[in-house]
Short mmCIF file of N, CA, C and O in Angstrom, two decimals:
data_model
loop_
_atom_site.label_atom_id
_atom_site.label_comp_id
_atom_site.label_asym_id
_atom_site.label_seq_id
_atom_site.Cartn_x
_atom_site.Cartn_y
_atom_site.Cartn_z
N UNK T 1 26.43 1.38 3.19
CA UNK T 1 25.46 2.28 3.31
C UNK T 1 24.14 1.99 2.61
O UNK T 1 24.29 1.43 1.39
N UNK T 2 23.01 2.44 3.07
CA UNK T 2 21.79 2.23 2.25
C UNK T 2 21.01 3.45 2.22
O UNK T 2 21.08 4.40 3.16
N UNK T 3 20.63 3.78 0.98
CA UNK T 3 19.86 5.03 0.73
C UNK T 3 18.34 4.79 0.37
O UNK T 3 18.24 3.72 -0.10
N UNK T 4 17.63 5.31 1.18
CA UNK T 4 16.06 5.14 1.03
C UNK T 4 15.44 6.36 0.77
O UNK T 4 15.53 7.40 1.19
N UNK T 5 14.50 6.18 -0.24
CA UNK T 5 13.74 7.41 -0.88
C UNK T 5 12.15 6.94 -0.88
O UNK T 5 11.78 6.12 -1.67
N UNK T 6 11.37 7.53 -0.07
CA UNK T 6 10.00 7.45 0.00
C UNK T 6 9.24 8.26 -1.00
O UNK T 6 9.60 9.44 -1.35
N UNK T 7 8.06 7.84 -1.42
CA UNK T 7 7.27 8.57 -2.39
C UNK T 7 5.65 8.11 -2.15
O UNK T 7 5.53 7.06 -1.57
N UNK T 8 4.91 8.79 -2.85
CA UNK T 8 3.47 8.43 -2.71
C UNK T 8 2.59 9.15 -1.72
O UNK T 8 1.36 9.05 -1.70
N UNK T 9 3.22 10.07 -0.97
CA UNK T 9 2.32 10.66 -0.10
C UNK T 9 1.56 11.75 -0.70
O UNK T 9 1.67 11.95 -1.82
N UNK T 10 0.66 12.42 0.02
CA UNK T 10 -0.30 13.35 -0.46
C UNK T 10 -1.33 13.74 0.44
O UNK T 10 -1.45 13.35 1.55
N UNK T 11 -2.33 14.60 -0.23
CA UNK T 11 -3.51 14.93 0.55
C UNK T 11 -4.61 14.01 0.11
O UNK T 11 -4.82 13.91 -1.08
N UNK T 12 -5.36 13.48 1.09
CA UNK T 12 -6.52 12.57 0.76
C UNK T 12 -7.63 12.86 1.71
O UNK T 12 -7.43 13.26 2.85
N UNK T 13 -8.95 12.65 1.29
CA UNK T 13 -10.10 12.70 2.30
C UNK T 13 -10.20 11.57 3.10
O UNK T 13 -9.58 10.36 2.72
N UNK T 14 -10.84 11.67 4.29
CA UNK T 14 -10.91 10.59 5.14
C UNK T 14 -11.74 9.56 4.45
O UNK T 14 -12.71 9.63 3.62
N UNK T 15 -11.46 8.27 4.67
CA UNK T 15 -11.87 7.21 4.08
C UNK T 15 -11.14 6.78 2.67
O UNK T 15 -11.56 5.63 2.13
N UNK T 16 -10.38 7.49 2.12
CA UNK T 16 -9.71 7.32 0.94
C UNK T 16 -8.38 6.31 1.14
O UNK T 16 -8.15 5.87 2.34
N UNK T 17 -7.69 6.20 0.08
CA UNK T 17 -6.38 5.40 0.06
C UNK T 17 -5.25 6.04 -0.48
O UNK T 17 -5.41 6.92 -1.22
N UNK T 18 -4.10 5.57 0.03
CA UNK T 18 -2.81 5.93 -0.52
C UNK T 18 -1.98 4.74 -0.55
O UNK T 18 -2.02 3.88 0.27
N UNK T 19 -1.02 4.74 -1.48
CA UNK T 19 0.03 3.70 -1.57
C UNK T 19 1.42 4.40 -1.44
O UNK T 19 1.71 5.11 -2.47
N UNK T 20 2.13 4.09 -0.39
CA UNK T 20 3.63 4.57 -0.21
C UNK T 20 4.48 3.56 -0.84
O UNK T 20 4.36 2.24 -0.63
N UNK T 21 5.58 4.13 -1.36
CA UNK T 21 6.71 3.39 -1.74
C UNK T 21 8.04 3.91 -1.23
O UNK T 21 8.11 4.96 -0.93
N UNK T 22 8.86 2.91 -1.15
CA UNK T 22 10.13 3.40 -0.71
C UNK T 22 11.25 2.55 -1.56
O UNK T 22 11.28 1.15 -1.49
N UNK T 23 12.20 3.25 -2.26
CA UNK T 23 13.17 2.71 -3.13
C UNK T 23 14.40 2.67 -2.36
O UNK T 23 14.83 3.75 -1.90
N UNK T 24 15.10 1.47 -2.36
CA UNK T 24 16.20 1.27 -1.65
C UNK T 24 17.52 1.03 -2.70
O UNK T 24 17.33 0.52 -3.68
N UNK T 25 18.72 1.62 -2.29
CA UNK T 25 19.82 1.43 -3.13
C UNK T 25 20.99 1.47 -2.23
O UNK T 25 20.98 1.79 -1.04
N UNK T 26 22.15 0.98 -2.68
CA UNK T 26 23.37 0.92 -1.93
C UNK T 26 23.69 -0.59 -1.60
O UNK T 26 23.52 -1.49 -2.52
N UNK T 27 23.99 -0.83 -0.36
CA UNK T 27 24.32 -2.30 0.02
C UNK T 27 23.21 -3.18 -0.11
O UNK T 27 22.07 -2.83 0.03
N UNK T 28 23.59 -4.42 0.04
CA UNK T 28 22.29 -5.29 -0.19
C UNK T 28 21.47 -5.27 1.04
O UNK T 28 22.02 -5.16 2.25
N UNK T 29 20.25 -5.51 0.96
CA UNK T 29 19.33 -5.73 2.00
C UNK T 29 18.98 -7.16 2.36
O UNK T 29 18.01 -7.33 3.20
N UNK T 30 19.76 -8.03 1.72
CA UNK T 30 19.49 -9.38 2.02
C UNK T 30 19.45 -9.73 3.43
O UNK T 30 20.41 -9.44 4.27
N UNK T 31 18.25 -10.28 3.94
CA UNK T 31 18.32 -10.68 5.47
C UNK T 31 17.71 -9.59 6.38
O UNK T 31 17.53 -9.95 7.47
N UNK T 32 17.65 -8.51 5.84
CA UNK T 32 17.22 -7.42 6.76
C UNK T 32 15.75 -7.14 6.71
O UNK T 32 15.09 -6.95 5.65
N UNK T 33 15.12 -7.11 7.89
CA UNK T 33 13.77 -6.46 7.95
C UNK T 33 13.68 -5.00 7.49
O UNK T 33 14.55 -4.24 7.68
N UNK T 34 12.43 -4.67 7.24
CA UNK T 34 12.15 -3.28 6.96
C UNK T 34 10.88 -2.91 7.61
O UNK T 34 9.95 -3.68 7.81
N UNK T 35 10.64 -1.67 7.67
CA UNK T 35 9.47 -1.07 8.58
C UNK T 35 9.17 0.27 7.84
O UNK T 35 9.92 0.95 7.34
N UNK T 36 7.89 0.64 8.42
CA UNK T 36 7.33 1.89 8.18
C UNK T 36 7.15 2.46 9.60
O UNK T 36 6.52 1.82 10.40
N UNK T 37 7.57 3.76 9.78
CA UNK T 37 7.19 4.52 10.99
C UNK T 37 6.58 5.80 10.56
O UNK T 37 6.60 6.06 9.25
N UNK T 38 5.99 6.47 11.44
CA UNK T 38 5.35 7.90 11.21
C UNK T 38 5.58 8.73 12.30
O UNK T 38 5.63 8.33 13.54
N UNK T 39 5.47 10.07 12.05
CA UNK T 39 5.65 11.14 13.11
C UNK T 39 4.80 12.20 12.74
O UNK T 39 4.80 12.88 11.65
N UNK T 40 3.74 12.48 13.59
CA UNK T 40 2.79 13.48 13.55
C UNK T 40 3.37 14.63 14.22
O UNK T 40 4.34 14.67 15.08
N UNK T 41 2.91 15.90 13.96
CA UNK T 41 3.63 17.18 14.47
C UNK T 41 3.45 17.15 16.12
O UNK T 41 2.27 16.76 16.67
N UNK T 42 4.54 17.53 16.68
CA UNK T 42 4.60 17.48 18.22
C UNK T 42 4.52 16.11 18.83
O UNK T 42 4.46 15.98 20.07
N UNK T 43 4.67 15.17 18.13
CA UNK T 43 4.66 13.67 18.69
C UNK T 43 6.01 12.92 18.32
O UNK T 43 6.54 13.28 17.39
N UNK T 44 6.17 11.89 19.15
CA UNK T 44 7.35 11.14 18.82
C UNK T 44 7.18 10.22 17.60
O UNK T 44 5.97 9.84 17.23
N UNK T 45 8.21 9.84 16.85
CA UNK T 45 8.04 8.81 15.86
C UNK T 45 7.60 7.41 16.34
O UNK T 45 7.93 6.96 17.38
N UNK T 46 6.61 6.87 15.69
CA UNK T 46 5.99 5.57 16.11
C UNK T 46 6.09 4.63 15.15
O UNK T 46 6.00 4.91 13.84
N UNK T 47 6.03 3.44 15.49
CA UNK T 47 6.00 2.19 14.57
C UNK T 47 4.66 2.15 14.02
O UNK T 47 3.68 2.35 14.56
N UNK T 48 4.60 1.58 12.60
CA UNK T 48 3.46 1.40 11.90
C UNK T 48 3.24 -0.06 11.49
O UNK T 48 2.32 -0.61 11.66
N UNK T 49 4.34 -0.53 10.71
CA UNK T 49 4.27 -1.82 10.35
C UNK T 49 5.91 -2.36 10.01
O UNK T 49 6.64 -1.40 9.66
N UNK T 50 6.03 -3.68 10.09
CA UNK T 50 7.30 -4.18 9.67
C UNK T 50 7.17 -5.52 8.81
O UNK T 50 6.17 -6.06 8.90
N UNK T 51 8.09 -5.92 8.21
CA UNK T 51 8.22 -7.02 7.32
C UNK T 51 9.71 -7.74 7.36
O UNK T 51 10.45 -6.98 7.41
N UNK T 52 9.62 -8.95 7.45
CA UNK T 52 10.84 -9.80 7.40
C UNK T 52 11.41 -9.75 5.88
O UNK T 52 10.67 -9.33 4.91
N UNK T 53 12.68 -10.13 5.80
CA UNK T 53 13.23 -10.19 4.35
C UNK T 53 12.56 -11.08 3.44
O UNK T 53 12.22 -10.58 2.27
N UNK T 54 11.94 -12.16 3.84
CA UNK T 54 11.19 -12.92 2.84
C UNK T 54 9.83 -12.50 2.66
O UNK T 54 9.18 -12.93 1.77
N UNK T 55 9.37 -11.56 3.48
CA UNK T 55 7.97 -11.25 3.38
C UNK T 55 6.97 -12.09 4.10
O UNK T 55 5.80 -11.88 4.06
N UNK T 56 7.53 -13.28 4.54
CA UNK T 56 6.68 -14.16 5.29
C UNK T 56 6.00 -13.74 6.54
O UNK T 56 5.21 -14.52 7.12
N UNK T 57 6.62 -12.88 7.17
CA UNK T 57 6.07 -12.42 8.54
C UNK T 57 5.86 -10.79 8.39
O UNK T 57 6.78 -10.11 8.15
N UNK T 58 4.86 -10.44 9.15
CA UNK T 58 4.45 -9.07 9.20
C UNK T 58 3.91 -8.80 10.45
O UNK T 58 3.34 -9.72 11.10
N UNK T 59 4.01 -7.53 10.97
CA UNK T 59 3.12 -7.17 12.00
C UNK T 59 2.80 -5.71 11.99
O UNK T 59 3.49 -4.81 11.24
N UNK T 60 1.84 -5.10 12.65
CA UNK T 60 1.17 -3.88 12.47
C UNK T 60 1.06 -3.27 14.04
O UNK T 60 0.68 -3.97 14.96
N UNK T 61 1.04 -1.99 13.93
CA UNK T 61 0.48 -1.19 15.04
C UNK T 61 -1.05 -1.39 15.13
O UNK T 61 -1.68 -1.58 14.23
N UNK T 62 -1.46 -1.53 16.34
CA UNK T 62 -2.84 -1.86 16.44
C UNK T 62 -3.81 -0.79 15.88
O UNK T 62 -4.92 -1.14 15.36
N UNK T 63 -3.22 0.45 15.77
CA UNK T 63 -4.02 1.68 15.20
C UNK T 63 -4.19 1.50 13.67
O UNK T 63 -5.12 2.15 13.26
N UNK T 64 -3.36 0.64 13.07
CA UNK T 64 -3.61 0.45 11.62
C UNK T 64 -3.88 -0.99 11.15
O UNK T 64 -4.22 -1.12 9.95
N UNK T 65 -4.00 -1.78 12.15
CA UNK T 65 -4.31 -3.20 11.69
C UNK T 65 -5.56 -3.31 11.07
O UNK T 65 -6.58 -2.67 11.45
N UNK T 66 -5.53 -4.06 9.97
CA UNK T 66 -6.71 -4.36 9.17
C UNK T 66 -6.96 -3.20 8.17
O UNK T 66 -7.87 -3.27 7.26
N UNK T 67 -6.33 -2.10 8.15
CA UNK T 67 -6.42 -0.99 7.27
C UNK T 67 -5.22 -0.76 6.34
O UNK T 67 -5.35 -0.48 5.12
N UNK T 68 -3.98 -1.15 6.89
CA UNK T 68 -2.75 -0.89 6.21
C UNK T 68 -2.16 -2.26 5.83
O UNK T 68 -2.28 -3.31 6.66
N UNK T 69 -1.47 -2.35 4.76
CA UNK T 69 -0.81 -3.65 4.36
C UNK T 69 0.62 -3.17 3.85
O UNK T 69 0.82 -2.32 3.01
N UNK T 70 1.62 -3.84 4.47
CA UNK T 70 3.08 -3.74 4.05
C UNK T 70 3.43 -4.94 3.23
O UNK T 70 3.09 -6.12 3.41
N UNK T 71 4.33 -4.45 2.14
CA UNK T 71 4.92 -5.51 1.36
C UNK T 71 6.23 -5.08 0.77
O UNK T 71 6.54 -3.91 1.02
N UNK T 72 7.01 -5.98 0.22
CA UNK T 72 8.10 -5.73 -0.48
C UNK T 72 8.54 -6.46 -1.54
O UNK T 72 7.99 -7.67 -1.70
N UNK T 73 9.24 -5.96 -2.54
CA UNK T 73 9.64 -6.60 -3.71
C UNK T 73 11.14 -6.59 -3.66
O UNK T 73 11.92 -5.60 -4.04
N UNK T 74 11.85 -7.73 -3.39
CA UNK T 74 13.19 -7.84 -3.18
C UNK T 74 13.88 -7.60 -4.44
O UNK T 74 15.08 -7.14 -4.51
N UNK T 75 13.35 -8.13 -5.60
CA UNK T 75 14.00 -8.07 -6.90
C UNK T 75 14.04 -6.56 -7.31
O UNK T 75 15.07 -6.27 -8.04
N UNK T 76 13.19 -5.85 -6.85
CA UNK T 76 13.19 -4.24 -7.12
C UNK T 76 13.74 -3.50 -6.05
O UNK T 76 13.79 -2.29 -6.19
N UNK T 77 14.01 -4.03 -4.89
CA UNK T 77 14.46 -3.35 -3.71
C UNK T 77 13.51 -2.26 -3.37
O UNK T 77 13.97 -1.15 -3.05
N UNK T 78 12.21 -2.50 -3.32
CA UNK T 78 11.18 -1.70 -2.85
C UNK T 78 10.46 -2.15 -1.75
O UNK T 78 10.13 -3.43 -1.58
N UNK T 79 9.98 -1.24 -0.91
CA UNK T 79 8.99 -1.43 0.19
C UNK T 79 7.71 -0.61 -0.12
O UNK T 79 7.80 0.48 -0.55
N UNK T 80 6.47 -1.31 0.19
CA UNK T 80 5.39 -0.57 -0.01
C UNK T 80 4.45 -0.59 1.17
O UNK T 80 4.69 -1.42 2.05
N UNK T 81 3.51 0.49 1.35
CA UNK T 81 2.58 0.44 2.37
C UNK T 81 1.20 0.92 1.68
O UNK T 81 1.17 2.12 1.13
N UNK T 82 0.38 -0.07 1.57
CA UNK T 82 -0.96 0.15 1.16
C UNK T 82 -1.91 0.65 2.40
O UNK T 82 -1.97 -0.07 3.30
N UNK T 83 -2.45 1.83 2.15
CA UNK T 83 -3.09 2.47 3.42
C UNK T 83 -4.67 2.74 2.77
O UNK T 83 -4.89 3.47 1.94
N UNK T 84 -5.54 1.91 3.50
CA UNK T 84 -6.92 2.16 3.12
C UNK T 84 -7.66 2.79 4.32
O UNK T 84 -7.16 2.67 5.42
N UNK T 85 -8.90 3.10 4.05
CA UNK T 85 -9.76 3.63 5.13
C UNK T 85 -9.01 4.64 5.90
O UNK T 85 -9.00 4.65 7.11
N UNK T 86 -8.30 5.57 5.32
CA UNK T 86 -7.55 6.58 6.17
C UNK T 86 -8.36 7.54 7.00
O UNK T 86 -9.49 7.91 6.77
N UNK T 87 -7.83 7.83 7.99
CA UNK T 87 -8.44 8.66 9.14
C UNK T 87 -7.65 9.97 9.29
O UNK T 87 -6.27 9.92 9.17
N UNK T 88 -8.15 11.10 9.72
CA UNK T 88 -7.29 12.31 10.10
C UNK T 88 -6.20 12.00 10.93
O UNK T 88 -5.15 12.53 10.80
N UNK T 89 -6.37 11.20 11.95
CA UNK T 89 -5.23 10.74 12.88
C UNK T 89 -4.06 10.05 12.25
O UNK T 89 -3.08 9.85 12.83
N UNK T 90 -4.34 9.70 10.84
CA UNK T 90 -3.28 9.02 10.21
C UNK T 90 -2.14 10.01 9.64
O UNK T 90 -1.26 9.65 8.99
N UNK T 91 -2.63 11.32 9.84
CA UNK T 91 -1.85 12.44 9.20
C UNK T 91 -0.33 12.50 9.99
O UNK T 91 -0.30 12.46 11.13
N UNK T 92 0.56 12.32 9.22
CA UNK T 92 2.06 12.38 9.67
C UNK T 92 2.94 12.34 8.52
O UNK T 92 2.65 12.07 7.31
N UNK T 93 4.37 12.47 8.91
CA UNK T 93 5.41 12.15 7.91
C UNK T 93 5.62 10.62 8.02
O UNK T 93 5.89 10.16 9.21
N UNK T 94 5.79 9.84 7.01
CA UNK T 94 5.88 8.50 6.95
C UNK T 94 7.31 8.25 6.50
O UNK T 94 7.72 8.74 5.41
N UNK T 95 7.91 7.35 7.25
CA UNK T 95 9.39 7.01 6.98
C UNK T 95 9.49 5.51 6.72
O UNK T 95 8.85 4.66 7.47
N UNK T 96 10.43 5.14 5.86
CA UNK T 96 10.69 3.64 5.71
C UNK T 96 12.13 3.62 6.35
O UNK T 96 12.92 4.50 6.57
N UNK T 97 12.37 2.29 6.83
CA UNK T 97 13.62 2.12 7.57
C UNK T 97 14.09 0.56 7.49
O UNK T 97 13.30 -0.22 7.11
N UNK T 98 15.27 0.46 7.65
CA UNK T 98 16.07 -0.80 7.49
C UNK T 98 16.82 -1.17 8.66
O UNK T 98 17.46 -0.29 9.26
N UNK T 99 16.50 -2.31 9.26
CA UNK T 99 17.37 -2.58 10.49
C UNK T 99 17.02 -3.89 11.02
O UNK T 99 17.17 -5.00 10.22
N UNK T 100 16.67 -4.13 12.27
CA UNK T 100 16.40 -5.36 12.94
C UNK T 100 14.78 -5.63 13.00
O UNK T 100 14.08 -4.68 12.77
N UNK T 101 14.40 -6.80 13.55
CA UNK T 101 13.06 -7.12 13.80
C UNK T 101 12.67 -6.47 15.08
O UNK T 101 12.55 -6.99 16.16
N UNK T 102 12.26 -5.18 15.03
CA UNK T 102 12.02 -4.31 16.17
C UNK T 102 10.69 -3.33 15.83
O UNK T 102 10.53 -3.02 14.76
N UNK T 103 10.11 -3.05 16.87
CA UNK T 103 9.09 -1.97 16.78
C UNK T 103 9.53 -0.66 17.30
O UNK T 103 8.79 0.32 17.43
N UNK T 104 10.82 -0.57 17.74
CA UNK T 104 11.28 0.81 18.23
C UNK T 104 12.28 1.42 17.17
O UNK T 104 13.01 0.74 16.45
N UNK T 105 12.23 2.73 17.30
CA UNK T 105 13.12 3.68 16.47
C UNK T 105 14.46 3.21 16.55
O UNK T 105 15.32 3.06 15.55
N UNK T 106 14.94 2.68 17.71
CA UNK T 106 16.39 2.35 17.99
C UNK T 106 16.81 1.12 17.09
O UNK T 106 18.04 0.83 17.13
N UNK T 107 15.84 0.36 16.84
CA UNK T 107 16.11 -1.01 16.29
C UNK T 107 16.43 -0.81 14.73
O UNK T 107 16.88 -1.77 14.09
N UNK T 108 16.40 0.55 14.19
CA UNK T 108 16.57 0.64 12.74
C UNK T 108 17.81 1.54 12.56
O UNK T 108 18.14 2.66 13.23
N UNK T 109 18.69 1.27 11.48
CA UNK T 109 19.94 1.91 11.20
C UNK T 109 19.64 2.95 10.05
O UNK T 109 20.33 3.98 10.19
N UNK T 110 18.98 2.59 9.15
CA UNK T 110 18.99 3.48 7.90
C UNK T 110 17.38 3.90 7.81
O UNK T 110 16.44 3.18 8.04
N UNK T 111 17.39 5.19 7.37
CA UNK T 111 16.04 5.89 7.32
C UNK T 111 16.03 6.61 6.07
O UNK T 111 16.92 7.17 5.56
N UNK T 112 14.74 6.77 5.43
CA UNK T 112 14.50 7.76 4.35
C UNK T 112 14.28 9.14 4.88
O UNK T 112 14.30 9.30 6.26
N UNK T 113 13.89 10.05 3.92
CA UNK T 113 13.75 11.45 4.33
C UNK T 113 12.29 11.53 4.72
O UNK T 113 12.00 12.69 5.29
N UNK T 114 11.36 10.74 4.45
CA UNK T 114 10.02 10.76 4.67
C UNK T 114 9.18 11.34 3.63
O UNK T 114 9.67 12.16 2.75
N UNK T 115 7.88 11.09 3.73
CA UNK T 115 6.80 11.53 2.78
C UNK T 115 5.72 11.95 3.48
O UNK T 115 5.14 11.28 4.56
N UNK T 116 5.04 13.25 3.31
CA UNK T 116 3.95 13.66 4.02
C UNK T 116 2.56 12.99 3.56
O UNK T 116 2.32 13.01 2.38
N UNK T 117 1.87 12.51 4.65
CA UNK T 117 0.49 12.07 4.25
C UNK T 117 -0.45 13.06 5.11
O UNK T 117 -0.20 13.16 6.34
N UNK T 118 -1.39 13.58 4.45
CA UNK T 118 -2.38 14.45 5.12
C UNK T 118 -3.73 13.97 4.94
O UNK T 118 -4.08 13.82 3.55
N UNK T 119 -4.50 13.78 5.78
CA UNK T 119 -5.86 13.09 5.55
C UNK T 119 -6.76 14.17 6.15
O UNK T 119 -6.82 14.52 7.30
N UNK T 120 -7.86 14.64 5.31
CA UNK T 120 -8.76 15.70 5.68
C UNK T 120 -10.18 15.04 6.13
O UNK T 120 -10.39 14.08 5.59
N UNK T 121 -10.75 15.81 6.95
CA UNK T 121 -11.97 15.18 7.64
C UNK T 121 -13.09 15.77 6.77
O UNK T 121 -12.99 16.54 5.97
#
């Protein structure tokens, strides 16, 4: 089992920045990709960014490319998401996940409880 706990969400004005963190515990994450997803009210959960175990490969949703940066620290078992130039449409609950190298919800086995990000205009 893997336990994931997100933090760092909050209320920010458009154009501002936030840094999300995800602390992992339990079984080893060695070899496993991790990802961030988000879910806005009334919408399906969508892929935001993913990263390989080594951190050598990342990919992003087109909507956040160039504004968000995913990273991980395997020594500390943490995943991060630096979010810059935030827009009101980035408002959502953000989830971290552990699983396979996928952009779909079904590709991930373990999920955190989420952290709310609200961007005001």
